[in-house]
mmCIF file of C-alpha atoms and ligand atoms in Angstrom:
data_model
loop_
_atom_site.group_PDB
_atom_site.id
_atom_site.type_symbol
_atom_site.label_atom_id
_atom_site.label_comp_id
_atom_site.label_asym_id
_atom_site.label_seq_id
_atom_site.Cartn_x
_atom_site.Cartn_y
_atom_site.Cartn_z
ATOM 1 C CA UNK C 1 44.792 -135.335 -33.823
ATOM 2 C CA UNK C 2 44.883 -131.645 -32.932
ATOM 3 C CA UNK C 3 46.790 -130.873 -29.771
ATOM 4 C CA UNK C 4 45.201 -129.157 -26.786
ATOM 5 C CA UNK C 5 46.187 -125.526 -26.462
ATOM 6 C CA UNK C 6 46.108 -124.959 -22.708
ATOM 7 C CA UNK C 7 46.364 -121.152 -22.797
ATOM 8 C CA UNK C 8 44.017 -119.255 -20.419
ATOM 9 C CA UNK C 9 42.133 -117.666 -23.335
ATOM 10 C CA UNK C 10 41.510 -121.091 -24.825
ATOM 11 C CA UNK C 11 40.562 -122.654 -21.486
ATOM 12 C CA UNK C 12 37.845 -120.014 -20.982
ATOM 13 C CA UNK C 13 36.146 -121.116 -24.171
ATOM 14 C CA UNK C 14 36.183 -124.838 -23.431
ATOM 15 C CA UNK C 15 32.795 -126.467 -23.147
ATOM 16 C CA UNK C 16 31.003 -129.513 -21.728
ATOM 17 C CA UNK C 17 29.100 -131.057 -24.613
ATOM 18 C CA UNK C 18 26.559 -133.893 -24.622
ATOM 19 C CA UNK C 19 26.389 -135.880 -27.887
ATOM 20 C CA UNK C 20 23.650 -138.309 -28.876
ATOM 21 C CA UNK C 21 23.681 -140.373 -32.060
ATOM 22 C CA UNK C 22 22.894 -143.822 -33.408
ATOM 23 C CA UNK C 23 25.921 -145.741 -32.187
ATOM 24 C CA UNK C 24 25.858 -148.363 -34.953
ATOM 25 C CA UNK C 25 27.369 -148.291 -38.441
ATOM 26 C CA UNK C 26 25.467 -145.344 -40.011
ATOM 27 C CA UNK C 27 27.347 -142.347 -41.329
ATOM 28 C CA UNK C 28 25.598 -140.030 -38.853
ATOM 29 C CA UNK C 29 26.965 -142.020 -35.894
ATOM 30 C CA UNK C 30 30.447 -141.985 -37.403
ATOM 31 C CA UNK C 31 30.398 -138.209 -37.856
ATOM 32 C CA UNK C 32 29.051 -137.691 -34.314
ATOM 33 C CA UNK C 33 31.679 -139.987 -32.818
ATOM 34 C CA UNK C 34 34.604 -138.490 -34.691
ATOM 35 C CA UNK C 35 33.350 -134.993 -33.901
ATOM 36 C CA UNK C 36 33.260 -135.889 -30.194
ATOM 37 C CA UNK C 37 36.784 -137.310 -30.248
ATOM 38 C CA UNK C 38 38.138 -134.263 -32.086
ATOM 39 C CA UNK C 39 36.411 -131.898 -29.644
ATOM 40 C CA UNK C 40 37.899 -133.816 -26.708
ATOM 41 C CA UNK C 41 41.333 -133.601 -28.321
ATOM 42 C CA UNK C 42 40.852 -129.815 -28.393
ATOM 43 C CA UNK C 43 40.197 -129.774 -24.655
ATOM 44 C CA UNK C 44 36.384 -129.921 -24.463
ATOM 45 C CA UNK C 45 34.640 -132.428 -22.184
ATOM 46 C CA UNK C 46 32.480 -134.689 -24.309
ATOM 47 C CA UNK C 47 29.682 -136.885 -22.923
ATOM 48 C CA UNK C 48 28.214 -139.499 -25.257
ATOM 49 C CA UNK C 49 24.626 -140.367 -24.266
ATOM 50 C CA UNK C 50 23.696 -143.430 -26.344
ATOM 51 C CA UNK C 51 22.257 -146.948 -25.988
ATOM 52 C CA UNK C 52 25.586 -148.594 -26.886
ATOM 53 C CA UNK C 53 29.211 -147.585 -27.188
ATOM 54 C CA UNK C 54 29.568 -145.755 -30.533
ATOM 55 C CA UNK C 55 31.406 -148.055 -32.891
ATOM 56 C CA UNK C 56 34.399 -145.861 -33.704
ATOM 57 C CA UNK C 57 34.672 -144.436 -30.173
ATOM 58 C CA UNK C 58 37.912 -144.937 -28.294
ATOM 59 C CA UNK C 59 36.570 -144.768 -24.720
ATOM 60 C CA UNK C 60 40.080 -144.558 -23.274
ATOM 61 C CA UNK C 61 40.667 -141.064 -24.649
ATOM 62 C CA UNK C 62 40.971 -138.203 -22.158
ATOM 63 C CA UNK C 63 37.836 -136.075 -21.661
ATOM 64 C CA UNK C 64 35.590 -138.661 -23.352
ATOM 65 C CA UNK C 65 32.724 -139.982 -21.209
ATOM 66 C CA UNK C 66 30.089 -142.553 -22.057
ATOM 67 C CA UNK C 67 26.637 -142.716 -20.447
ATOM 68 C CA UNK C 68 24.541 -145.672 -21.499
ATOM 69 C CA UNK C 69 20.799 -145.287 -21.964
ATOM 70 C CA UNK C 70 18.990 -148.260 -20.490
ATOM 71 C CA UNK C 71 15.774 -149.181 -22.209
ATOM 72 C CA UNK C 72 12.961 -150.446 -19.966
ATOM 73 C CA UNK C 73 11.510 -153.782 -21.042
ATOM 74 C CA UNK C 74 8.377 -153.917 -18.859
ATOM 75 C CA UNK C 75 5.957 -156.549 -20.298
ATOM 76 C CA UNK C 76 3.211 -153.949 -20.709
ATOM 77 C CA UNK C 77 5.320 -152.148 -23.290
ATOM 78 C CA UNK C 78 5.024 -153.702 -26.689
ATOM 79 C CA UNK C 79 7.273 -150.820 -27.817
ATOM 80 C CA UNK C 80 9.806 -149.814 -25.133
ATOM 81 C CA UNK C 81 9.755 -146.011 -24.650
ATOM 82 C CA UNK C 82 13.360 -145.423 -25.762
ATOM 83 C CA UNK C 83 12.775 -141.759 -26.592
ATOM 84 C CA UNK C 84 11.706 -141.109 -22.986
ATOM 85 C CA UNK C 85 14.532 -143.125 -21.427
ATOM 86 C CA UNK C 86 16.919 -141.093 -23.558
ATOM 87 C CA UNK C 87 15.334 -137.794 -22.426
ATOM 88 C CA UNK C 88 15.668 -138.761 -18.762
ATOM 89 C CA UNK C 89 19.284 -139.765 -19.228
ATOM 90 C CA UNK C 90 20.082 -136.565 -21.133
ATOM 91 C CA UNK C 91 18.573 -134.418 -18.368
ATOM 92 C CA UNK C 92 20.374 -136.414 -15.677
ATOM 93 C CA UNK C 93 23.780 -136.205 -17.382
ATOM 94 C CA UNK C 94 23.286 -132.520 -18.221
ATOM 95 C CA UNK C 95 22.572 -131.724 -14.593
ATOM 96 C CA UNK C 96 25.277 -133.914 -13.027
ATOM 97 C CA UNK C 97 28.024 -132.758 -15.365
ATOM 98 C CA UNK C 98 26.748 -129.227 -15.883
ATOM 99 C CA UNK C 99 26.654 -129.592 -19.678
ATOM 100 C CA UNK C 100 26.746 -126.412 -21.746
ATOM 101 C CA UNK C 101 24.724 -127.894 -24.576
ATOM 102 C CA UNK C 102 23.316 -131.029 -26.163
ATOM 103 C CA UNK C 103 24.239 -131.869 -29.746
ATOM 104 C CA UNK C 104 22.047 -134.547 -31.318
ATOM 105 C CA UNK C 105 22.657 -136.266 -34.644
ATOM 106 C CA UNK C 106 19.720 -137.493 -36.740
ATOM 107 C CA UNK C 107 16.437 -135.723 -36.065
ATOM 108 C CA UNK C 108 14.269 -138.696 -35.083
ATOM 109 C CA UNK C 109 13.871 -139.218 -32.172
ATOM 110 C CA UNK C 110 16.932 -137.417 -30.820
ATOM 111 C CA UNK C 111 15.732 -133.839 -31.352
ATOM 112 C CA UNK C 112 12.523 -134.663 -29.469
ATOM 113 C CA UNK C 113 14.361 -136.351 -26.585
ATOM 114 C CA UNK C 114 16.653 -133.326 -26.305
ATOM 115 C CA UNK C 115 13.666 -130.963 -26.335
ATOM 116 C CA UNK C 116 12.120 -132.929 -23.439
ATOM 117 C CA UNK C 117 15.414 -132.932 -21.521
ATOM 118 C CA UNK C 118 15.651 -129.166 -21.941
ATOM 119 C CA UNK C 119 12.078 -128.802 -20.625
ATOM 120 C CA UNK C 120 12.904 -131.018 -17.639
ATOM 121 C CA UNK C 121 15.841 -128.773 -16.734
ATOM 122 C CA UNK C 122 14.026 -125.530 -17.516
ATOM 123 C CA UNK C 123 13.078 -124.672 -13.922
ATOM 124 C CA UNK C 124 16.808 -124.569 -13.093
ATOM 125 C CA UNK C 125 18.459 -123.349 -16.279
ATOM 126 C CA UNK C 126 18.320 -123.324 -20.078
ATOM 127 C CA UNK C 127 20.142 -126.103 -21.949
ATOM 128 C CA UNK C 128 20.676 -125.251 -25.643
ATOM 129 C CA UNK C 129 20.020 -128.016 -28.175
ATOM 130 C CA UNK C 130 21.809 -128.323 -31.526
ATOM 131 C CA UNK C 131 20.412 -130.790 -34.072
ATOM 132 C CA UNK C 132 22.481 -132.006 -37.026
ATOM 133 C CA UNK C 133 20.514 -133.417 -39.938
ATOM 134 C CA UNK C 134 22.271 -136.127 -41.931
ATOM 135 C CA UNK C 135 19.960 -136.980 -44.807
ATOM 136 C CA UNK C 136 17.473 -139.807 -44.516
ATOM 137 C CA UNK C 137 16.162 -138.278 -41.275
ATOM 138 C CA UNK C 138 14.761 -135.522 -43.493
ATOM 139 C CA UNK C 139 14.348 -137.078 -46.917
ATOM 140 C CA UNK C 140 12.863 -140.467 -45.932
ATOM 141 C CA UNK C 141 11.946 -140.930 -42.275
ATOM 142 C CA UNK C 142 10.939 -137.354 -41.501
ATOM 143 C CA UNK C 143 8.664 -137.035 -44.527
ATOM 144 C CA UNK C 144 6.573 -140.101 -43.635
ATOM 145 C CA UNK C 145 3.107 -138.726 -42.822
ATOM 146 C CA UNK C 146 3.195 -140.227 -39.315
ATOM 147 C CA UNK C 147 6.518 -138.578 -38.466
ATOM 148 C CA UNK C 148 6.445 -135.333 -40.450
ATOM 149 C CA UNK C 149 4.763 -133.159 -37.755
ATOM 150 C CA UNK C 150 7.046 -134.358 -34.939
ATOM 151 C CA UNK C 151 10.179 -133.999 -37.101
ATOM 152 C CA UNK C 152 9.171 -130.429 -37.968
ATOM 153 C CA UNK C 153 8.455 -129.715 -34.306
ATOM 154 C CA UNK C 154 11.853 -131.120 -33.259
ATOM 155 C CA UNK C 155 13.622 -128.844 -35.727
ATOM 156 C CA UNK C 156 11.585 -125.779 -34.826
ATOM 157 C CA UNK C 157 12.362 -126.260 -31.146
ATOM 158 C CA UNK C 158 16.103 -126.849 -31.629
ATOM 159 C CA UNK C 159 18.197 -123.809 -30.759
ATOM 160 C CA UNK C 160 20.415 -124.485 -33.751
ATOM 161 C CA UNK C 161 20.207 -126.737 -36.803
ATOM 162 C CA UNK C 162 23.094 -127.827 -38.978
ATOM 163 C CA UNK C 163 23.040 -129.837 -42.195
ATOM 164 C CA UNK C 164 25.924 -131.726 -43.763
ATOM 165 C CA UNK C 165 25.430 -130.178 -47.207
ATOM 166 C CA UNK C 166 23.871 -127.188 -48.858
ATOM 167 C CA UNK C 167 21.604 -129.557 -50.748
ATOM 168 C CA UNK C 168 20.183 -130.823 -47.448
ATOM 169 C CA UNK C 169 19.789 -127.262 -46.151
ATOM 170 C CA UNK C 170 17.657 -126.354 -49.160
ATOM 171 C CA UNK C 171 15.583 -129.550 -48.818
ATOM 172 C CA UNK C 172 15.063 -128.884 -45.106
ATOM 173 C CA UNK C 173 13.942 -125.323 -45.735
ATOM 174 C CA UNK C 174 11.642 -126.327 -48.596
ATOM 175 C CA UNK C 175 10.068 -129.439 -47.126
ATOM 176 C CA UNK C 176 9.737 -128.312 -43.504
ATOM 177 C CA UNK C 177 9.296 -124.566 -44.000
ATOM 178 C CA UNK C 178 12.241 -123.845 -41.704
ATOM 179 C CA UNK C 179 13.381 -120.196 -41.942
ATOM 180 C CA UNK C 180 16.267 -119.395 -44.311
ATOM 181 C CA UNK C 181 18.605 -118.162 -41.571
ATOM 182 C CA UNK C 182 18.047 -121.027 -39.176
ATOM 183 C CA UNK C 183 20.173 -123.711 -40.823
ATOM 184 C CA UNK C 184 23.987 -123.676 -40.857
ATOM 185 C CA UNK C 185 25.793 -125.895 -43.362
ATOM 186 C CA UNK C 186 28.745 -127.724 -41.813
ATOM 187 C CA UNK C 187 30.037 -130.369 -44.198
ATOM 188 C CA UNK C 188 31.308 -133.815 -43.255
ATOM 189 C CA UNK C 189 35.008 -133.870 -42.459
ATOM 190 C CA UNK C 190 37.989 -136.205 -42.558
ATOM 191 C CA UNK C 191 41.177 -136.411 -40.530
ATOM 192 C CA UNK C 192 43.787 -136.182 -43.296
ATOM 193 C CA UNK C 193 46.558 -137.349 -40.988
ATOM 194 C CA UNK C 194 44.731 -140.581 -40.241
ATOM 195 C CA UNK C 195 43.327 -141.045 -43.740
ATOM 196 C CA UNK C 196 46.203 -140.816 -46.219
ATOM 197 C CA UNK C 197 47.394 -142.521 -49.403
ATOM 198 C CA UNK C 198 49.399 -145.745 -49.263
ATOM 199 C CA UNK C 199 53.121 -145.662 -49.943
ATOM 200 C CA UNK C 200 52.655 -148.320 -52.614
ATOM 201 C CA UNK C 201 49.701 -148.699 -54.926
ATOM 202 C CA UNK C 202 47.902 -152.053 -55.013
ATOM 203 C CA UNK C 203 49.185 -154.270 -57.854
ATOM 204 C CA UNK C 204 45.800 -155.513 -59.087
ATOM 205 C CA UNK C 205 43.200 -152.953 -60.325
ATOM 206 C CA UNK C 206 41.030 -152.722 -57.223
ATOM 207 C CA UNK C 207 37.563 -151.216 -56.816
ATOM 208 C CA UNK C 208 36.094 -150.660 -53.370
ATOM 209 C CA UNK C 209 32.606 -150.037 -52.018
ATOM 210 C CA UNK C 210 31.946 -149.154 -48.362
ATOM 211 C CA UNK C 211 28.406 -148.801 -47.026
ATOM 212 C CA UNK C 212 25.658 -150.203 -44.820
ATOM 213 C CA UNK C 213 24.243 -152.163 -47.810
ATOM 214 C CA UNK C 214 20.825 -150.544 -47.695
ATOM 215 C CA UNK C 215 18.804 -150.348 -50.946
ATOM 216 C CA UNK C 216 19.665 -146.617 -51.307
ATOM 217 C CA UNK C 217 23.333 -147.635 -51.833
ATOM 218 C CA UNK C 218 22.581 -149.703 -55.009
ATOM 219 C CA UNK C 219 25.245 -152.272 -54.090
ATOM 220 C CA UNK C 220 24.204 -154.466 -57.013
ATOM 221 C CA UNK C 221 25.342 -151.720 -59.374
ATOM 222 C CA UNK C 222 28.870 -152.280 -58.015
ATOM 223 C CA UNK C 223 28.685 -155.904 -59.185
ATOM 224 C CA UNK C 224 27.362 -154.824 -62.601
ATOM 225 C CA UNK C 225 30.139 -152.237 -62.897
ATOM 226 C CA UNK C 226 32.791 -154.851 -62.114
ATOM 227 C CA UNK C 227 31.333 -157.256 -64.701
ATOM 228 C CA UNK C 228 31.474 -154.502 -67.353
ATOM 229 C CA UNK C 229 34.981 -153.364 -66.400
ATOM 230 C CA UNK C 230 36.346 -156.906 -66.525
ATOM 231 C CA UNK C 231 35.451 -157.094 -70.230
ATOM 232 C CA UNK C 232 38.318 -154.630 -70.815
ATOM 233 C CA UNK C 233 40.432 -155.248 -67.714
ATOM 234 C CA UNK C 234 40.117 -158.939 -66.771
ATOM 235 C CA UNK C 235 42.329 -158.553 -63.669
ATOM 236 C CA UNK C 236 39.976 -156.086 -61.967
ATOM 237 C CA UNK C 237 38.550 -157.065 -58.600
ATOM 238 C CA UNK C 238 36.014 -155.590 -56.191
ATOM 239 C CA UNK C 239 36.172 -155.311 -52.394
ATOM 240 C CA UNK C 240 32.865 -154.783 -50.576
ATOM 241 C CA UNK C 241 33.036 -153.573 -46.980
ATOM 242 C CA UNK C 242 29.989 -153.412 -44.736
ATOM 243 C CA UNK C 243 26.853 -155.430 -44.271
ATOM 244 C CA UNK C 244 23.102 -155.036 -44.583
ATOM 245 C CA UNK C 245 20.024 -156.157 -46.501
ATOM 246 C CA UNK C 246 21.592 -155.884 -49.985
ATOM 247 C CA UNK C 247 24.497 -158.202 -49.214
ATOM 248 C CA UNK C 248 22.804 -161.487 -50.162
ATOM 249 C CA UNK C 249 21.270 -160.159 -53.424
ATOM 250 C CA UNK C 250 24.674 -158.714 -54.375
ATOM 251 C CA UNK C 251 26.352 -162.062 -53.737
ATOM 252 C CA UNK C 252 23.732 -163.839 -55.877
ATOM 253 C CA UNK C 253 24.222 -161.351 -58.708
ATOM 254 C CA UNK C 254 27.993 -161.850 -58.584
ATOM 255 C CA UNK C 255 27.450 -165.569 -59.219
ATOM 256 C CA UNK C 256 24.903 -164.909 -61.984
ATOM 257 C CA UNK C 257 27.277 -162.519 -63.781
ATOM 258 C CA UNK C 258 30.229 -164.899 -63.375
ATOM 259 C CA UNK C 259 32.360 -162.527 -61.279
ATOM 260 C CA UNK C 260 31.970 -164.133 -57.833
ATOM 261 C CA UNK C 261 35.638 -165.159 -57.757
ATOM 262 C CA UNK C 262 36.639 -161.519 -58.236
ATOM 263 C CA UNK C 263 34.441 -160.083 -55.497
ATOM 264 C CA UNK C 264 35.441 -160.159 -51.851
ATOM 265 C CA UNK C 265 32.831 -159.521 -49.165
ATOM 266 C CA UNK C 266 34.817 -158.177 -46.217
ATOM 267 C CA UNK C 267 31.945 -157.607 -43.768
ATOM 268 C CA UNK C 268 31.881 -154.690 -41.330
ATOM 269 C CA UNK C 269 35.236 -152.998 -40.898
ATOM 270 C CA UNK C 270 36.267 -150.904 -37.914
ATOM 271 C CA UNK C 271 39.408 -149.400 -39.417
ATOM 272 C CA UNK C 272 38.386 -148.226 -42.858
ATOM 273 C CA UNK C 273 41.368 -145.868 -42.933
ATOM 274 C CA UNK C 274 43.498 -149.000 -43.461
ATOM 275 C CA UNK C 275 41.168 -150.337 -46.139
ATOM 276 C CA UNK C 276 40.793 -147.343 -48.472
ATOM 277 C CA UNK C 277 44.488 -147.192 -49.440
ATOM 278 C CA UNK C 278 44.214 -150.784 -50.694
ATOM 279 C CA UNK C 279 42.036 -149.602 -53.612
ATOM 280 C CA UNK C 280 42.413 -147.466 -56.736
ATOM 281 C CA UNK C 281 38.791 -146.477 -57.193
ATOM 282 C CA UNK C 282 35.805 -146.045 -54.855
ATOM 283 C CA UNK C 283 32.356 -146.941 -56.177
ATOM 284 C CA UNK C 284 29.424 -144.993 -54.707
ATOM 285 C CA UNK C 285 26.497 -145.643 -57.075
ATOM 286 C CA UNK C 286 23.853 -144.441 -54.560
ATOM 287 C CA UNK C 287 20.305 -143.417 -55.388
ATOM 288 C CA UNK C 288 20.832 -140.560 -53.002
ATOM 289 C CA UNK C 289 23.513 -139.207 -50.651
ATOM 290 C CA UNK C 290 23.114 -136.082 -48.552
ATOM 291 C CA UNK C 291 26.906 -135.786 -48.700
ATOM 292 C CA UNK C 292 28.775 -139.090 -49.158
ATOM 293 C CA UNK C 293 31.233 -139.505 -46.290
ATOM 294 C CA UNK C 294 32.717 -142.704 -47.760
ATOM 295 C CA UNK C 295 33.758 -140.796 -50.885
ATOM 296 C CA UNK C 296 35.466 -138.101 -48.800
ATOM 297 C CA UNK C 297 37.375 -140.678 -46.756
ATOM 298 C CA UNK C 298 38.457 -142.389 -49.986
ATOM 299 C CA UNK C 299 39.570 -139.090 -51.524
ATOM 300 C CA UNK C 300 41.732 -138.326 -48.477
ATOM 301 C CA UNK C 301 43.440 -141.670 -49.190
ATOM 302 C CA UNK C 302 44.035 -140.726 -52.834
ATOM 303 C CA UNK C 303 41.345 -143.123 -54.062
ATOM 304 C CA UNK C 304 39.357 -141.709 -56.987
ATOM 305 C CA UNK C 305 35.566 -141.825 -56.477
ATOM 306 C CA UNK C 306 33.198 -142.820 -59.273
ATOM 307 C CA UNK C 307 29.745 -141.873 -58.027
ATOM 308 C CA UNK C 308 26.284 -140.789 -59.034
ATOM 309 C CA UNK C 309 25.204 -137.187 -59.436
ATOM 310 C CA UNK C 310 22.762 -137.059 -56.537
ATOM 311 C CA UNK C 311 21.984 -135.022 -53.414
ATOM 312 C CA UNK C 312 24.996 -133.221 -51.970
ATOM 313 C CA UNK C 313 27.653 -135.305 -53.758
ATOM 314 C CA UNK C 314 28.475 -132.549 -56.305
ATOM 315 C CA UNK C 315 29.481 -130.331 -53.350
ATOM 316 C CA UNK C 316 32.282 -132.821 -52.727
ATOM 317 C CA UNK C 317 33.249 -134.275 -56.098
ATOM 318 C CA UNK C 318 34.055 -132.060 -59.077
ATOM 319 C CA UNK C 319 33.304 -134.193 -62.114
ATOM 320 C CA UNK C 320 36.410 -134.956 -64.173
ATOM 321 C CA UNK C 321 38.756 -133.215 -61.705
ATOM 322 C CA UNK C 322 38.859 -135.250 -58.489
ATOM 323 C CA UNK C 323 36.333 -137.961 -59.367
ATOM 324 C CA UNK C 324 33.530 -138.798 -61.779
ATOM 325 C CA UNK C 325 29.767 -138.292 -61.534
ATOM 326 C CA UNK C 326 27.263 -140.205 -63.662
ATOM 327 C CA UNK C 327 23.494 -140.719 -63.649
ATOM 328 C CA UNK C 328 21.809 -142.834 -60.971
ATOM 329 C CA UNK C 329 21.416 -146.390 -62.290
ATOM 330 C CA UNK C 330 23.668 -145.761 -65.290
ATOM 331 C CA UNK C 331 26.142 -148.478 -64.343
ATOM 332 C CA UNK C 332 27.484 -148.635 -67.887
ATOM 333 C CA UNK C 333 28.600 -145.002 -67.799
ATOM 334 C CA UNK C 334 30.149 -145.574 -64.349
ATOM 335 C CA UNK C 335 31.899 -148.706 -65.636
ATOM 336 C CA UNK C 336 33.250 -146.722 -68.605
ATOM 337 C CA UNK C 337 34.775 -144.181 -66.184
ATOM 338 C CA UNK C 338 36.319 -146.939 -64.105
ATOM 339 C CA UNK C 339 37.752 -148.610 -67.211
ATOM 340 C CA UNK C 340 39.118 -145.237 -68.357
ATOM 341 C CA UNK C 341 40.899 -144.746 -65.015
ATOM 342 C CA UNK C 342 42.369 -148.246 -65.003
ATOM 343 C CA UNK C 343 43.513 -147.856 -68.625
ATOM 344 C CA UNK C 344 45.169 -144.489 -68.008
ATOM 345 C CA UNK C 345 47.237 -144.667 -64.790
ATOM 346 C CA UNK C 346 48.684 -141.173 -65.285
ATOM 347 C CA UNK C 347 45.236 -139.612 -65.396
ATOM 348 C CA UNK C 348 44.140 -141.674 -62.387
ATOM 349 C CA UNK C 349 47.208 -140.512 -60.418
ATOM 350 C CA UNK C 350 46.515 -136.873 -61.325
ATOM 351 C CA UNK C 351 42.922 -137.249 -60.175
ATOM 352 C CA UNK C 352 44.035 -139.064 -57.007
ATOM 353 C CA UNK C 353 46.268 -136.081 -56.134
ATOM 354 C CA UNK C 354 43.399 -133.696 -56.825
ATOM 355 C CA UNK C 355 41.089 -135.806 -54.629
ATOM 356 C CA UNK C 356 43.571 -135.699 -51.761
ATOM 357 C CA UNK C 357 43.917 -131.929 -52.223
ATOM 358 C CA UNK C 358 40.135 -131.466 -52.075
ATOM 359 C CA UNK C 359 39.997 -133.396 -48.802
ATOM 360 C CA UNK C 360 42.888 -131.413 -47.321
ATOM 361 C CA UNK C 361 41.852 -127.946 -48.404
ATOM 362 C CA UNK C 362 38.080 -128.074 -47.957
ATOM 363 C CA UNK C 363 37.096 -130.870 -45.591
ATOM 364 C CA UNK C 364 39.920 -131.473 -43.130
ATOM 365 C CA UNK C 365 38.929 -131.786 -39.471
ATOM 366 C CA UNK C 366 41.014 -128.760 -38.479
ATOM 367 C CA UNK C 367 38.754 -126.389 -40.410
ATOM 368 C CA UNK C 368 35.417 -128.131 -39.969
ATOM 369 C CA UNK C 369 35.575 -128.790 -36.201
ATOM 370 C CA UNK C 370 36.244 -125.073 -35.685
ATOM 371 C CA UNK C 371 32.942 -124.370 -37.452
ATOM 372 C CA UNK C 372 31.100 -126.540 -34.906
ATOM 373 C CA UNK C 373 32.876 -124.787 -32.027
ATOM 374 C CA UNK C 374 31.858 -121.394 -33.411
ATOM 375 C CA UNK C 375 28.270 -122.555 -33.820
ATOM 376 C CA UNK C 376 28.138 -123.904 -30.254
ATOM 377 C CA UNK C 377 29.413 -120.611 -28.873
ATOM 378 C CA UNK C 378 26.834 -118.684 -30.875
ATOM 379 C CA UNK C 379 24.099 -120.891 -29.388
ATOM 380 C CA UNK C 380 25.364 -120.379 -25.828
ATOM 381 C CA UNK C 381 25.954 -116.638 -26.320
ATOM 382 C CA UNK C 382 22.316 -116.247 -27.352
ATOM 383 C CA UNK C 383 21.453 -116.926 -23.705
ATOM 384 C CA UNK C 384 23.354 -113.929 -22.372
HETATM 385 O O1 LIG F 401 23.086 -143.901 -45.393
HETATM 386 C C1 LIG F 401 24.032 -143.880 -44.649
HETATM 387 O O2 LIG F 401 25.182 -144.057 -45.023
HETATM 388 C C2 LIG F 401 23.792 -143.620 -43.207
HETATM 389 C C3 LIG F 401 23.335 -142.219 -43.035
HETATM 390 C C4 LIG F 401 23.100 -141.905 -41.607
HETATM 391 O O3 LIG F 401 22.382 -140.948 -41.403
HETATM 392 O O4 LIG F 401 23.561 -142.557 -40.708
HETATM 393 O O5 LIG F 401 24.316 -141.395 -43.661
HETATM 394 C C5 LIG F 401 24.019 -140.080 -43.967
HETATM 395 O O6 LIG F 401 24.938 -139.343 -43.188
HETATM 396 C C6 LIG F 401 26.295 -139.370 -43.628
HETATM 397 C C7 LIG F 401 27.134 -138.610 -42.616
HETATM 398 O O7 LIG F 401 26.687 -137.314 -42.419
HETATM 399 C C8 LIG F 401 26.369 -138.781 -45.037
HETATM 400 O O8 LIG F 401 27.697 -138.683 -45.492
HETATM 401 C C9 LIG F 401 25.546 -139.681 -45.967
HETATM 402 O O9 LIG F 401 25.544 -139.110 -47.262
HETATM 403 C C10 LIG F 401 24.117 -139.786 -45.469
HETATM 404 N N1 LIG F 401 23.438 -140.853 -46.227
HETATM 405 C C11 LIG F 401 22.429 -140.589 -47.045
HETATM 406 O O10 LIG F 401 22.022 -139.463 -47.256
HETATM 407 C C12 LIG F 401 21.833 -141.769 -47.731
#
């Protein structure tokens, strides 16, 4: 964790920041939570405004505050008006704690709630809103005909927009007609002191997959890859961390392909930084990833990612250098890469070092959090 520099110059630039995200297991909530904790460690006051305690949040940390959003369950409401409850809570917290800005993660509905909160406060003062787009908020949810206009409106009315990859910036500009200078790319980040390689490598060739088991993650491809790999390396095993709709089909497929005894379903894990170092290779066979946070966390732990060439993943993984990229659905090509890595430990170790270096030099928290701080200040300075 970065230490707080208490010099007067630094203190003058400290801010009070409201953060809203989905507090469950999605990557956007993880990024928002870790961003908040890093900002607090740098001396900022951080106020989480969410319907539950964000899953990776340590509420005991100094300068971290949590404000729960209560959702009204009046019988008249078939659909409780969560977006409005959130807006009210945002405005209330912003006023009581004199927030400098609101930073929302995932466009729908958070950008709209923040817009409403800003309007509610407008008679007294202006509250800048920063929206970070994470992927499916733009590529899936936001492009549904019923949500497209409101998603576009939410982005247009945000004071600042960030995306987690250049790929997502381009998609946002193309699909929503957002001006070329409006979107700042700030990649996902990893704390390389917390996420680091193990002292000793695991003895058995171990593959790992970490996700929320949604169809976009193609979890069944992990099972197919293991079955292929075991033809050459019969000791190989697969650890699957997380839970979601694809868990049961993946378990069935493991039985059908005769590899069930070599697959371990670990369920949701709170401390993935302890899990990654227990593997040699990370599997991320997704249909689509705006960035691929799980691959970055694995790379910081010296675990070589074998992924698909999709979305923003090539901004993270350089094929053949610090990981491998193959076509979506081409589980045989991915299995061949995995088998190659298991069969050639020297090459795997070289790539593991390169992966760690990529995480340290390009995506470490130290550098990336500073980019958010700069962006926040730009948004606030626009007011003066
Ligand atoms: O699909 C997920 O893993 C959850 C999703 C979310 O929005 O919660 O993750 C997205 O945000 C992550 C953090 O910024 C990115 O690293 C993931 O690539 C992205 N997922 C997709 O684009 C499918």
